């Protein structure tokens, strides 16, 4: 193994509500595929309401890259095609028939078939969209061979699930998934592990370059890892994929079917019994949270508190998410809140007296804690942004849309999640992740 | 507090679009958010946010100048009675000082906030908290006997020309409080320099020269004679601008700023090191009495300490990159001492040094960022080859 990369800058936000390491099977009958999970995809439907589908049946394709297909995670019936404002396709809802019948894509040994056949299998099964690329943080382009593939084998985000626990017992599938990716990338698969991992599935993985990391969040962000191992330069393409998606690929090649099983952590201060659930991609979270959350106005998040998507209590898991977080809404006024001593107010600065209790854990709510202002403070972002990139300068370059400067300042290396902590600590309450996404989309249009 | 909240909610619609007092929207918003942290929640991006906001940040800065302010109030009285040859006791000093300082603070705040509110309304912005700090800093860097109308004019100049024309808080190039000070210095020099202005209602026979002036006088007389000991200067028992005299009080502020993370310790230390470096260098090559003044005196006389802690650290006008902050701070220290010693026409070198470096801060940052860009481009070459 290589030396340990020590990430020094960053922040572990001390939240209450970690998932207890026990499994429960989630009996969900309601599922959905949300085209809005896929950045830059304009869906063209292949099914209509009432159609019977199997796990792996094509649901829609991307208008701009027609070969990329999206498939059903379960067998059952399409109950509703839900559209939002301007007829935006929001959800394709599927009611499971519990038979779990699957389309047969044929098992295969990745060593024995060609790269083209592998790609074809991944496209056909609808698993391809689980592979994403840098720059732009979008679904990997079919026409490219990446410089490398990176898999982050740990998540440092607040309340994040433990991948050692998730991967346990799935070593064979995981290894087959790696073999597939290795073939796609000419052998350059990086498995980026935590220095604390004990999972033999990771430590004894073959066909990979093992890189070890230590330090606070965002050490587990794949973008930070790439930056420290082999940074992305202009023109480079790197693919990234999460651990559970590697396992999904492994199952496809070993069993010949799209098995959408995932393990999801239910976390957050408002969950009565935070724990892990075995379910499938796109499952409704209602069976998880019904009678399992505290009273009050709550926010349900598919993903973590820094980067996740707000959903309703009866809504569905995001395709890339391995956790659900429930926290209190902060939609109330607080009398002279900014002037109080603030013993219970969490801040990375020492402007509130909460610095007296450094080990306290918090149940933070969604209040913005202030009004939106122009950038005034400096040096805040640098403390939580472990890359050799000037975050404030890059953000400003995006705001005034200077393409050349954005490129020079390293826009190809980042995605919104890398700026989540900057957004958290920002005194000016700027929507930084939104700005980064806007910058990436601008670059993508400019370069295509 | 619920009844207050109810009252606010009741009158709120009148201040919103289409309401009777639509034109006072920003004003209402300023008072409402002053009383209550808004109920706004995160819409996109991170769902949780740090508790800190601009109000908290600015109130910490205001809190950090309070020791200097309190000492200044006492010292105004102390110096006054001292010049009359009387010992007046602690509370009399305070009372006299309050009578002089409080009106200046009130004029500064009223003038500045009125302008801020008007601009916020015109721009349909929320009122920025930046002036809470500026309005406190301006009184601390003027002599105690300054006419109040001058405070008003200087404050208006600083807020309008120094800040609002550039787009308001966060966009200004020059430190607004120092802009006010510079305006006064160049527009009304008789009230801002000389021996008479630094002690309130001074007895005529009493020398009211500041240590800085005494040091500058040494160039002509051949030797520097300080009336006060180094310890007096460090503690602040000397004539000078209201808040700048006590290094101890200023250091308390420095600890508050640095500990809470609101002020940049990096800048503070760099300024001091720059001052020591230049002072030491001048000691080595000294050809006149001012140049021979031991370098550590520069840190306690004039506005050096006050400027280093409260003015140079203003994040908007300082350099923004970590490396840039070191260069920026160091050069402030260097130039402050250089201007003082080599150009005695401008005794307050600190003010000019900070304003000068405010102008150059973006250039310093530009070079730091360019270096990062070069590193990135260099990284590419081996890939291409």
XYZ file of C-alpha atoms in Angstrom, chain A residues 334 337-338 345-349 351-352 364-377 380-381 392 395 399 419-435, chain B residues 33 37-57 126 128-129:
71
model
C -35.425 33.686 17.521
C -30.558 35.218 18.561
C -27.435 36.820 17.175
C -25.115 27.270 19.155
C -22.651 25.360 17.029
C -20.091 27.408 15.158
C -16.644 26.762 13.735
C -15.704 30.251 14.856
C -17.997 33.736 18.376
C -20.503 31.770 20.458
C -28.858 21.336 14.088
C -31.917 22.606 12.250
C -32.377 24.109 8.816
C -32.415 27.764 9.858
C -30.087 29.871 7.754
C -29.005 31.610 10.982
C -28.802 34.993 9.353
C -29.344 37.049 6.250
C -27.667 36.860 2.877
C -24.834 39.363 2.500
C -21.980 40.179 0.159
C -18.733 38.334 0.856
C -17.006 40.061 3.747
C -15.046 37.498 5.723
C -13.061 30.905 6.317
C -13.298 28.628 3.317
C -13.296 32.313 -2.890
C -16.535 31.193 -6.691
C -20.222 34.567 -10.484
C -17.796 23.154 -1.507
C -20.485 21.967 0.905
C -18.413 22.783 3.977
C -17.566 26.221 2.593
C -21.286 26.799 2.255
C -21.840 25.576 5.806
C -19.306 27.924 7.385
C -20.036 30.936 5.169
C -20.909 34.025 7.218
C -22.511 35.617 4.143
C -24.961 32.711 3.681
C -24.242 32.397 -0.037
C -25.604 29.393 -1.988
C -22.140 28.197 -2.943
C -22.945 24.683 -4.167
C -25.496 26.155 -6.552
C -22.878 28.552 -7.886
C -33.804 41.074 11.917
C -33.077 36.026 13.779
C -35.152 35.489 10.617
C -37.142 32.271 10.155
C -35.535 31.712 6.748
C -34.500 28.143 6.131
C -32.057 26.638 3.673
C -33.552 26.076 0.241
C -30.753 24.464 -1.686
C -27.273 23.233 -0.938
C -26.253 22.499 2.621
C -29.317 21.950 4.790
C -27.607 23.104 7.959
C -25.547 26.236 8.469
C -23.064 27.548 10.956
C -24.609 29.763 13.633
C -22.401 32.693 12.703
C -23.796 35.564 10.643
C -22.784 39.097 9.808
C -24.525 40.555 12.858
C -22.630 38.270 15.198
C -19.338 38.915 13.435
C -31.006 44.468 3.462
C -25.569 45.879 6.054
C -24.037 45.537 9.485
